[in-house]
Coordinates of C-alpha atoms in Angstrom, one line a residue:
Chain E
M1 CA -14.9 23.1 51.9
S2 CA -13.7 26.7 51.6
V3 CA -12.8 29.5 49.3
L4 CA -9.1 30.1 49.0
V5 CA -7.8 33.5 47.8
V6 CA -4.2 33.5 46.5
T7 CA -2.7 37.0 46.9
E8 CA 0.3 38.4 45.1
Q9 CA 3.3 40.3 46.5
A10 CA 6.8 41.1 45.4
G11 CA 9.6 42.1 47.7
G12 CA 7.2 42.5 50.6
K13 CA 4.9 44.9 48.7
W14 CA 1.3 44.0 47.7
H15 CA 0.2 43.8 44.2
R16 CA -2.8 46.1 44.0
M17 CA -5.0 43.4 42.5
S18 CA -4.6 41.2 45.6
F19 CA -7.3 43.1 47.4
E20 CA -9.6 43.1 44.4
C21 CA -9.3 39.3 44.5
L22 CA -9.9 39.3 48.2
A23 CA -13.1 41.2 47.6
A24 CA -14.1 38.6 45.1
G25 CA -13.3 35.9 47.7
Q26 CA -15.4 37.6 50.4
A27 CA -18.3 37.7 48.0
A28 CA -17.8 34.1 47.0
A29 CA -17.5 32.8 50.5
G30 CA -20.7 34.8 51.4
A31 CA -22.6 33.4 48.5
M32 CA -21.4 29.8 49.1
G33 CA -21.8 30.1 52.9
C34 CA -18.4 28.7 53.6
P35 CA -15.1 29.9 55.2
L36 CA -12.6 32.1 53.4
A37 CA -8.9 31.6 53.6
A38 CA -6.4 34.2 52.3
L39 CA -3.0 32.9 51.2
V40 CA 0.3 34.7 50.9
A41 CA 3.5 33.1 49.5
G42 CA 7.1 34.3 49.7
S43 CA 10.0 34.4 52.0
G44 CA 9.6 36.3 55.2
V45 CA 5.9 37.1 54.7
G46 CA 4.9 37.5 58.4
D47 CA 4.0 41.2 58.0
L48 CA 2.0 40.6 54.9
A49 CA 0.1 37.8 56.6
A50 CA -0.7 40.2 59.5
D51 CA -2.1 42.6 56.9
L52 CA -4.4 39.9 55.7
S53 CA -5.4 38.8 59.2
A54 CA -7.0 42.2 59.7
K55 CA -9.5 41.5 57.0
Q56 CA -12.7 39.5 57.3
V57 CA -11.3 36.1 56.6
S58 CA -11.6 32.7 58.5
E59 CA -7.8 32.2 58.4
V60 CA -4.6 33.4 56.8
I61 CA -2.4 30.8 55.2
A62 CA 1.3 31.7 54.9
L63 CA 3.7 29.8 52.6
D64 CA 7.0 31.0 53.9
D65 CA 10.1 29.4 52.4
P66 CA 13.5 30.6 51.0
V67 CA 12.6 28.8 47.7
L68 CA 9.7 31.3 47.4
G69 CA 12.0 34.3 47.9
T70 CA 11.8 35.1 44.2
Y71 CA 9.0 34.0 41.9
S72 CA 9.5 30.9 39.8
P73 CA 6.7 28.9 38.1
D74 CA 8.2 25.6 39.4
G75 CA 8.6 26.7 43.0
F76 CA 5.3 28.5 43.3
A77 CA 3.2 25.9 41.5
E78 CA 4.7 23.1 43.7
A79 CA 4.1 25.2 46.9
L80 CA 0.5 26.0 46.0
R81 CA -0.1 22.4 44.9
Q82 CA 0.9 21.2 48.4
A83 CA -1.2 23.9 50.0
V84 CA -4.3 23.0 47.9
E85 CA -3.9 19.4 48.8
Q86 CA -3.6 20.3 52.5
I87 CA -6.5 22.8 52.6
Q88 CA -8.9 21.0 50.1
P89 CA -10.7 24.2 49.0
R90 CA -13.7 24.2 46.8
L91 CA -12.8 27.3 44.9
V92 CA -9.3 28.9 44.5
L93 CA -9.3 32.5 43.3
F94 CA -6.3 34.5 41.8
P95 CA -6.0 38.1 40.6
H96 CA -5.4 37.9 36.8
T97 CA -1.8 39.2 36.8
Y98 CA 1.1 38.4 34.6
Q99 CA 2.5 36.1 37.3
V100 CA -0.8 34.3 37.6
R101 CA -0.9 33.8 33.8
D102 CA 2.5 32.2 34.2
L103 CA 1.6 30.1 37.2
A104 CA -2.1 29.1 37.6
P105 CA -2.5 27.0 34.3
K106 CA 0.5 24.9 35.5
L107 CA -0.8 24.5 39.0
A108 CA -4.3 23.5 37.8
A109 CA -3.0 21.2 35.1
S110 CA -0.7 19.5 37.7
L111 CA -3.9 18.6 39.6
G112 CA -5.8 17.6 36.5
R113 CA -8.2 20.6 36.9
A114 CA -9.3 23.5 34.7
F115 CA -8.4 27.1 35.3
V116 CA -10.9 29.7 34.3
S117 CA -8.8 32.7 33.4
D118 CA -9.7 36.4 33.5
A119 CA -13.3 36.1 34.8
V120 CA -15.2 39.4 35.0
G121 CA -17.9 37.9 37.2
I122 CA -18.9 34.8 39.3
R123 CA -22.3 33.5 40.1
F124 CA -23.2 30.6 42.3
E125 CA -25.7 28.0 41.3
R126 CA -26.6 24.8 43.0
D127 CA -24.3 22.8 40.8
G128 CA -21.3 25.1 41.3
P129 CA -19.9 28.4 40.2
V130 CA -20.6 30.0 36.9
F131 CA -17.9 32.3 35.6
V132 CA -18.4 35.1 33.1
R133 CA -15.6 35.4 30.6
Q134 CA -15.0 37.7 27.6
L135 CA -14.5 35.8 24.3
F136 CA -13.5 36.9 20.8
Q137 CA -11.6 39.9 22.0
G138 CA -14.6 41.0 24.1
K139 CA -17.1 40.9 21.2
L140 CA -19.1 38.2 23.0
H141 CA -19.4 37.2 26.7
G142 CA -19.9 33.6 27.9
D143 CA -21.1 31.8 31.0
V144 CA -18.4 29.2 31.6
V145 CA -18.9 26.1 33.8
V146 CA -16.3 23.6 34.9
D147 CA -17.0 19.9 34.7
G148 CA -15.6 17.5 37.3
P149 CA -15.0 17.7 41.0
P150 CA -13.6 20.7 42.9
P151 CA -11.3 22.5 43.5
Y152 CA -12.3 25.0 40.8
F153 CA -9.5 27.5 39.8
A154 CA -10.2 30.9 38.5
S155 CA -8.7 34.3 38.1
V156 CA -10.5 37.6 38.2
Q157 CA -9.9 40.5 35.8
S158 CA -8.4 43.8 37.0
G159 CA -11.2 46.1 38.1
A160 CA -13.9 43.4 38.1
F161 CA -14.1 43.7 41.9
R162 CA -13.4 46.7 44.0
A163 CA -10.5 46.6 46.5
D164 CA -12.2 49.3 48.6
S165 CA -15.1 46.9 49.2
V166 CA -13.0 44.5 51.2
V167 CA -14.5 44.1 54.7
D168 CA -12.2 44.3 57.8
G169 CA -12.5 41.6 60.4
E170 CA -13.8 42.2 63.9
A171 CA -10.8 40.4 65.4
P172 CA -7.5 39.4 63.8
A173 CA -7.8 36.1 62.0
S174 CA -5.3 33.4 62.9
V175 CA -2.3 32.9 60.7
R176 CA -1.3 29.3 59.8
F177 CA 2.2 28.6 58.4
L178 CA 2.0 25.5 56.3
D179 CA 4.7 22.8 56.3
L180 CA 6.1 22.6 52.8
A181 CA 8.5 20.1 51.2
L182 CA 10.4 22.4 48.9
A183 CA 14.0 22.3 47.7
P184 CA 15.9 24.7 45.5
S185 CA 16.6 21.9 43.0
M186 CA 12.9 21.8 42.1
V187 CA 13.3 25.2 40.4
R188 CA 14.6 24.8 36.8
T189 CA 14.6 28.4 35.8
S190 CA 16.6 31.4 37.2
S191 CA 15.6 35.0 37.0
E192 CA 17.5 38.2 37.5
P193 CA 16.1 41.4 39.2
P194 CA 13.5 43.3 37.2
F195 CA 14.6 46.4 35.2
Q196 CA 13.0 49.2 33.2
D197 CA 14.1 50.0 29.6
A198 CA 13.5 53.7 29.8
K199 CA 12.3 55.8 32.6
D200 CA 8.7 56.9 31.8
A201 CA 9.0 60.3 30.2
V202 CA 5.3 60.9 30.3
D203 CA 3.1 60.2 33.4
L204 CA -0.2 59.5 31.7
G205 CA -1.5 58.6 35.2
S206 CA -1.7 62.3 36.1
A207 CA -3.3 63.5 32.8
D208 CA -6.8 64.9 33.0
I209 CA -7.5 64.4 29.3
I210 CA -6.2 61.6 27.2
V211 CA -6.7 61.1 23.4
S212 CA -5.8 57.6 22.5
V213 CA -5.4 55.9 19.1
G214 CA -5.7 52.3 18.0
R215 CA -5.4 50.2 14.8
G216 CA -8.0 52.5 13.2
I217 CA -5.3 55.2 12.8
Q218 CA -4.0 52.9 10.0
D219 CA -0.6 54.6 9.3
P220 CA 2.0 56.4 11.4
A221 CA 1.6 59.4 9.0
N222 CA -1.9 59.9 10.6
I223 CA -0.6 60.2 14.2
P224 CA -0.2 64.0 14.0
Q225 CA -3.9 64.4 13.4
A226 CA -4.6 62.7 16.8
Q227 CA -1.8 64.8 18.3
A228 CA -3.5 67.9 17.0
L229 CA -6.7 66.9 18.8
A230 CA -4.9 66.1 22.0
T231 CA -3.2 69.5 21.9
A232 CA -6.5 71.3 21.1
L233 CA -8.1 69.6 24.1
G234 CA -5.0 70.2 26.4
G235 CA -4.5 66.5 26.8
E236 CA -1.9 63.8 26.3
L237 CA -1.6 61.4 23.4
A238 CA -1.7 57.7 24.2
A239 CA -2.2 54.4 22.3
S240 CA -3.3 50.8 22.4
R241 CA -0.7 48.1 22.2
P242 CA -0.5 47.4 18.4
I243 CA 0.4 51.1 17.8
C244 CA 3.4 50.9 20.2
D245 CA 4.4 47.5 19.0
N246 CA 4.7 49.0 15.5
G247 CA 6.8 51.7 16.9
W248 CA 4.4 54.5 15.9
L249 CA 4.4 55.8 19.4
P250 CA 6.8 55.0 22.3
L251 CA 6.0 52.2 24.7
D252 CA 5.5 54.7 27.6
R253 CA 2.4 56.0 25.9
Q254 CA 0.7 52.6 25.9
I255 CA -2.5 52.1 27.9
G256 CA -3.6 48.6 28.9
S257 CA -2.6 45.5 30.8
S258 CA 0.9 45.6 29.6
G259 CA 1.2 49.4 29.7
Q260 CA -0.2 52.1 32.0
T261 CA -3.5 52.1 33.9
V262 CA -5.2 55.5 33.8
S263 CA -8.4 57.1 35.1
P264 CA -8.5 60.6 33.5
N265 CA -11.6 62.9 33.4
L266 CA -11.9 62.4 29.7
Y267 CA -10.7 59.5 27.6
L268 CA -11.2 59.8 23.9
A269 CA -10.7 56.5 22.1
L270 CA -10.0 56.9 18.3
G271 CA -10.2 53.7 16.2
I272 CA -9.7 51.5 19.3
S273 CA -11.8 48.3 19.2
G274 CA -11.8 47.9 22.9
A275 CA -10.0 44.5 23.4
I276 CA -9.9 43.4 27.0
Q277 CA -6.2 44.1 27.3
H278 CA -6.8 47.8 26.5
V279 CA -10.0 48.3 28.4
V280 CA -8.5 47.2 31.7
G281 CA -6.1 50.1 31.5
M282 CA -8.7 52.8 30.9
K283 CA -12.2 51.8 32.0
G284 CA -11.8 53.8 35.2
A285 CA -12.0 57.1 33.2
K286 CA -14.8 59.4 34.3
T287 CA -16.0 60.1 30.8
I288 CA -15.3 57.9 27.8
V289 CA -15.8 58.9 24.2
A290 CA -15.4 56.3 21.4
V291 CA -15.0 57.0 17.7
N292 CA -15.1 53.9 15.6
K293 CA -16.4 52.8 12.2
D294 CA -17.6 49.5 13.6
R295 CA -20.9 49.9 15.6
G296 CA -20.2 46.4 17.1
A297 CA -16.8 47.4 18.5
P298 CA -16.7 46.4 22.3
I299 CA -15.4 49.9 23.1
F300 CA -18.9 51.2 22.8
E301 CA -20.0 49.0 25.7
I302 CA -18.1 51.2 28.1
A303 CA -18.4 54.6 26.2
D304 CA -20.5 57.4 27.5
Y305 CA -20.6 59.0 24.1
G306 CA -20.3 57.1 20.9
V307 CA -19.6 58.3 17.3
V308 CA -19.9 55.6 14.6
A309 CA -17.9 57.3 11.9
D310 CA -14.6 57.6 10.1
L311 CA -12.1 59.1 12.6
F312 CA -10.4 61.0 9.8
E313 CA -13.6 63.0 9.3
I314 CA -14.4 63.5 12.9
V315 CA -11.0 64.4 14.3
P316 CA -10.3 67.4 12.0
A317 CA -13.9 68.6 12.7
L318 CA -13.3 68.4 16.4
V319 CA -10.0 70.3 16.1
K320 CA -11.7 73.0 14.1
A321 CA -14.7 73.3 16.4
R322 CA -12.5 73.4 19.4
G323 CA -10.5 76.3 17.8
E324 CA -13.7 78.2 17.2
V325 CA -14.9 77.8 20.8
E326 CA -11.6 79.2 22.2
Chain A
M1 CA 17.6 23.0 17.2
N2 CA 14.3 21.1 16.8
I3 CA 11.7 23.9 17.2
F4 CA 8.0 23.3 17.5
V5 CA 5.7 26.2 17.0
C6 CA 2.0 25.9 17.9
V7 CA -0.5 27.8 15.8
K8 CA -4.2 28.1 15.8
Q9 CA -6.7 29.1 13.2
V10 CA -9.3 31.6 14.4
M11 CA -12.0 33.7 12.8
A12 CA -10.6 36.8 11.2
R13 CA -10.2 39.8 13.5
D14 CA -12.8 42.0 11.9
S15 CA -15.5 39.3 11.8
V16 CA -19.0 40.3 12.9
L17 CA -20.0 37.5 15.4
R18 CA -23.2 36.2 16.8
P19 CA -23.8 33.2 19.1
N20 CA -24.7 29.9 17.5
E21 CA -28.0 28.1 18.3
T22 CA -26.6 26.1 21.2
G23 CA -25.0 29.3 22.6
T24 CA -21.6 27.6 22.9
W25 CA -19.6 29.3 20.1
A26 CA -19.9 31.9 17.4
V27 CA -21.6 31.2 14.1
D28 CA -18.8 30.8 11.6
D29 CA -20.8 30.5 8.3
G30 CA -19.4 33.1 5.9
V31 CA -16.6 34.1 8.2
S32 CA -13.1 34.0 7.0
F33 CA -10.3 32.4 9.0
E34 CA -6.7 33.4 9.6
M35 CA -3.7 32.4 11.7
N36 CA -4.2 33.7 15.3
E37 CA -2.3 36.9 15.2
P38 CA -0.2 36.3 18.4
D39 CA 0.9 32.9 16.9
T40 CA 2.3 34.7 13.8
F41 CA 5.0 36.3 16.1
A42 CA 5.8 32.9 17.6
L43 CA 6.2 31.5 14.1
E44 CA 8.4 34.4 13.0
E45 CA 10.6 33.9 16.1
A46 CA 11.0 30.2 15.4
L47 CA 12.0 30.9 11.8
R48 CA 14.6 33.5 12.9
L49 CA 16.1 31.1 15.5
K50 CA 16.4 28.5 12.8
E51 CA 18.2 30.9 10.5
R52 CA 20.6 31.8 13.3
H53 CA 21.2 28.4 14.8
G54 CA 20.1 25.8 12.2
G55 CA 17.8 23.0 12.8
E56 CA 14.1 22.5 11.9
V57 CA 10.9 24.3 12.5
V58 CA 7.7 22.2 12.8
A59 CA 4.4 23.9 12.8
I60 CA 1.7 22.1 14.7
T61 CA -2.0 22.7 15.3
A62 CA -5.0 21.0 16.9
G63 CA -8.1 21.9 15.0
P64 CA -10.7 21.0 12.5
A65 CA -10.0 20.1 8.8
R66 CA -10.1 23.7 7.7
S67 CA -7.1 24.6 9.9
A68 CA -4.8 22.8 7.5
S69 CA -4.7 26.0 5.5
T70 CA -3.1 27.8 8.4
L71 CA -0.4 25.1 8.6
R72 CA 0.1 25.5 4.8
E73 CA 0.6 29.2 5.5
A74 CA 3.3 28.4 8.1
L75 CA 5.0 26.1 5.6
A76 CA 4.9 28.8 2.9
K77 CA 6.6 31.2 5.3
G78 CA 9.4 28.7 5.9
A79 CA 8.4 26.0 8.4
D80 CA 10.0 22.7 7.4
R81 CA 7.0 20.4 8.1
A82 CA 3.6 20.4 9.7
I83 CA 1.6 18.3 12.1
H84 CA -2.2 18.5 12.2
V85 CA -4.1 16.8 15.1
E86 CA -7.4 16.9 13.4
G87 CA -10.7 17.0 15.1
N88 CA -13.9 19.1 15.2
R89 CA -13.7 18.8 19.0
Y90 CA -10.8 21.4 18.9
V91 CA -13.1 24.2 17.7
E92 CA -14.6 24.8 21.1
S93 CA -12.2 22.8 23.2
D94 CA -10.6 24.4 26.3
A95 CA -6.9 25.1 26.6
Y96 CA -6.3 21.8 28.5
A97 CA -7.7 19.7 25.7
T98 CA -5.8 21.6 23.0
A99 CA -2.6 21.3 25.0
Q100 CA -3.2 17.6 25.5
A101 CA -3.5 17.1 21.7
L102 CA -0.3 19.1 21.0
A103 CA 1.6 17.3 23.8
A104 CA 0.6 13.8 22.5
A105 CA 2.1 14.7 19.1
I106 CA 5.2 16.6 20.3
R107 CA 6.1 13.9 22.8
R108 CA 6.8 11.5 20.0
E109 CA 9.6 13.5 18.6
P110 CA 12.9 15.1 19.8
H111 CA 12.2 18.8 20.7
D112 CA 14.6 21.4 22.0
L113 CA 12.2 24.3 22.0
V114 CA 8.5 24.8 21.9
L115 CA 7.0 28.2 21.1
T116 CA 3.4 29.4 21.3
G117 CA 1.7 32.7 21.0
L118 CA 0.5 34.6 24.0
Q119 CA -3.2 33.8 23.7
S120 CA -5.8 33.1 21.1
D121 CA -8.0 35.8 19.6
D122 CA -11.1 33.6 20.0
A123 CA -11.3 31.8 23.3
G124 CA -8.5 33.9 24.8
F125 CA -7.5 31.5 27.6
G126 CA -3.9 32.5 27.4
Q127 CA -3.1 29.0 28.9
T128 CA -2.3 26.5 26.2
G129 CA 1.5 27.1 26.3
V130 CA 1.8 26.8 30.0
I131 CA -0.3 23.7 30.2
L132 CA 1.6 22.2 27.3
A133 CA 4.9 22.8 29.2
E134 CA 3.4 21.0 32.3
L135 CA 2.2 18.0 30.2
L136 CA 5.6 17.8 28.5
E137 CA 7.4 18.3 31.8
L138 CA 9.3 21.3 30.4
P139 CA 10.3 24.4 32.2
H140 CA 8.6 27.5 30.7
A141 CA 8.6 31.2 30.6
T142 CA 5.8 33.5 29.4
I143 CA 5.5 36.8 27.6
I144 CA 9.0 36.6 26.1
M145 CA 10.4 39.6 24.2
E146 CA 13.9 38.3 23.2
I147 CA 15.5 34.9 23.0
D148 CA 19.3 34.3 23.2
A149 CA 19.9 30.7 22.3
S150 CA 23.6 31.1 21.6
G151 CA 24.7 29.2 24.7
G152 CA 23.6 25.8 26.0
Q153 CA 20.8 27.5 27.9
L154 CA 18.1 29.9 26.8
R155 CA 18.5 33.5 28.1
C156 CA 15.2 35.4 27.6
K157 CA 13.8 38.9 28.2
R158 CA 10.5 38.5 29.8
E159 CA 7.9 41.3 30.1
L160 CA 6.5 42.0 33.5
E161 CA 3.7 44.5 34.2
A162 CA 3.8 48.3 33.8
G163 CA 7.0 48.6 31.7
W164 CA 9.2 46.3 33.8
F165 CA 11.2 43.4 32.4
Q166 CA 13.4 40.6 33.7
T167 CA 16.0 38.2 32.3
I168 CA 15.2 34.6 32.8
T169 CA 17.4 31.6 32.1
L170 CA 16.1 28.2 31.2
P171 CA 17.7 24.8 30.4
R172 CA 16.8 23.1 27.2
P173 CA 14.3 21.7 26.2
A174 CA 11.9 24.5 27.2
L175 CA 8.7 26.1 26.3
L176 CA 8.3 29.9 25.7
T177 CA 5.2 31.9 25.0
I178 CA 6.0 34.9 22.8
Q179 CA 4.8 38.4 23.3
S180 CA 2.9 39.9 20.4
G181 CA 4.7 42.6 18.4
I182 CA 8.3 41.6 19.2
N183 CA 9.2 41.1 15.5
K184 CA 8.1 42.0 12.1
V185 CA 6.5 39.0 10.6
R186 CA 7.4 38.0 7.0
Y187 CA 5.0 37.4 4.2
A188 CA 4.9 34.1 2.3
T189 CA 6.7 34.4 -1.1
L190 CA 5.3 32.8 -4.3
M191 CA 8.3 30.4 -4.2
G192 CA 7.5 29.7 -0.6
I193 CA 3.9 28.8 -1.4
K194 CA 5.0 26.5 -4.2
R195 CA 7.6 24.8 -2.0
A196 CA 5.0 24.3 0.8
R197 CA 3.1 21.8 -1.3
R198 CA 6.0 19.4 -1.2
K199 CA 6.8 19.7 2.5
P200 CA 5.9 16.9 4.9
F201 CA 2.4 17.2 6.3
R202 CA 1.5 14.7 9.0
R203 CA -2.1 14.3 10.0
Y204 CA -3.2 12.5 13.2
S205 CA -6.6 11.7 14.6
P206 CA -7.0 12.0 18.3
D207 CA -7.6 8.3 18.5
E208 CA -4.2 7.5 16.8
L209 CA -2.5 9.6 19.6
G210 CA -4.6 7.8 22.3
I211 CA -6.3 11.0 23.4
G212 CA -9.5 10.7 25.3
E213 CA -12.1 13.5 25.3
P214 CA -11.4 15.6 28.3
V215 CA -14.0 18.3 29.0
H216 CA -12.8 20.6 31.7
Q217 CA -14.4 24.0 31.1
R218 CA -17.0 24.8 28.6
V219 CA -19.1 27.8 27.5
R220 CA -22.7 27.1 28.6
S221 CA -24.1 30.2 27.0
L222 CA -22.7 32.9 24.8
Y223 CA -24.3 36.3 24.5
Q224 CA -23.8 39.9 23.4
P225 CA -22.1 41.8 26.2
R226 CA -24.5 43.8 28.4
Q227 CA -23.9 47.5 28.2
S228 CA -22.2 48.6 31.4
K229 CA -23.0 52.2 30.5
Q230 CA -25.8 53.9 28.6
T231 CA -23.9 55.0 25.5
E232 CA -25.3 58.1 23.8
F233 CA -24.6 57.9 20.1
L234 CA -24.1 61.2 18.3
E235 CA -25.2 61.5 14.7
G236 CA -25.1 63.9 11.9
S237 CA -22.5 65.5 9.7
S238 CA -18.9 65.6 11.0
Q239 CA -19.3 69.3 11.9
E240 CA -22.6 68.6 13.7
V241 CA -21.2 65.7 15.6
A242 CA -18.1 67.6 16.6
A243 CA -20.1 70.6 17.9
K244 CA -22.6 68.3 19.7
L245 CA -19.7 66.3 21.3
L246 CA -17.8 69.4 22.5
N247 CA -21.0 70.8 23.9
K248 CA -21.8 67.7 25.8
L249 CA -18.3 67.4 27.2
R250 CA -18.4 70.9 28.4
F251 CA -21.9 71.2 29.8
E252 CA -23.2 67.7 30.4
A253 CA -20.0 65.7 31.5
R254 CA -18.2 68.9 32.5
V255 CA -14.8 67.5 31.6
L256 CA -13.7 70.3 29.3

């Protein structure tokens, strides 16, 4: 019985969340007192396997096959299904990436097992693991348990574990290349190389101050008010997904799991409820200010300073007060 | 094209929620319900595909009796018929159980395309579509922004992370999960609401479909999130709050 961490890479480059997931795996293996295996899948993954073998893991599992050269749900789910059947892990952990959302439910279902998605924490009790999930857009949290026998499948949320807490190994771990029975004909979909719609005009990642607007801004005609505050504070204007979906601000100003991830000194959230998809993109900010009419909005859980009020009253007052200070 | 679109009824977005006595779900007394917002985009996409290519749109849900109103809404917006796998067990069920119910009903009929929203606003598994594809043995693609169904295959624009996209091609039949915000959803017209009353509405019990009661993952206790930070709330008039906040940002947090 072991913990298996499934890492993610594309074109020989690591997904940054792979090592957050490895940190979760090291903690899990420590708590369960069992070996930890780290898995990398792709075509020509020898160098990546060597990266993993430098970490404190019992062994590295490499799934190396031309069929895995580009990601497909059919190819990857089948390869991982074969790996899980060979390794017989107790717990399989993934980083909660877009690819994992596409892949892991299929893999778990093909084995008749549950997949606990987007966990923000894991505890270990005698009967098995307990996963903490956010429900109702983050308004409530739940302890989730899985019925039935292992393996248990789960993914961990971006930022829930720290990549810099991954412990290096004392000696390189062995790398095991698994024998897989894969054929190109198993893959029913075909994908073309990734592309970007427009080159990012703004690099929100390097902004020290970000003023960000959510549904509470109500109307595109109100955007200039938020822009005025951003200008007064010397910051950039950003938004949560619904605002960019509506075309009120361009997509390159979107913060969150499908937009940019930022960690400015100051993040001022105006009328943003704090849904998980947004919070993962900004919770690394040094100081977070939230202005929201709803005292129960999840954004207040992570705010340093909170203002429960109408943003249309607070924002002009801030612009005015800032002008007076200058 | 025979298009199935899966919808879920959830508590309204602005509901104030507290855990129920058993700590397994939120209290829903006095709460209003609505169609899960991500599913509204999937429904709209299904209706547009039908307008472009002909065929039929079937709205389907697995849920308690009250979720019939969400199916009526789909019919009023233009779906041709509705299927309701009715059971109280689907209030708190996990994505596997929901997908199993949907699969049992969809499997009985010809289907060229199955659409779902990205995730639900309540449980938020984000898995029902992918599991459903696996149970129906369909190829799938997730987080879809555009669908080109003009050829024999489906060419789709799929969103990747951090502003990247890719084109993915799938044979039919297939399942797609639709990214929120990709279209402007229509409102039901008065005429649509009237017509909806006469549209076919099929109700199944889980027993009729031969569905067992799978329990895979369940919430053992539900609670208010623990504060990860000590939030200092600022009070007073707008002028007072603004002055206090700027002061704190300059001298306490030292970020201005």
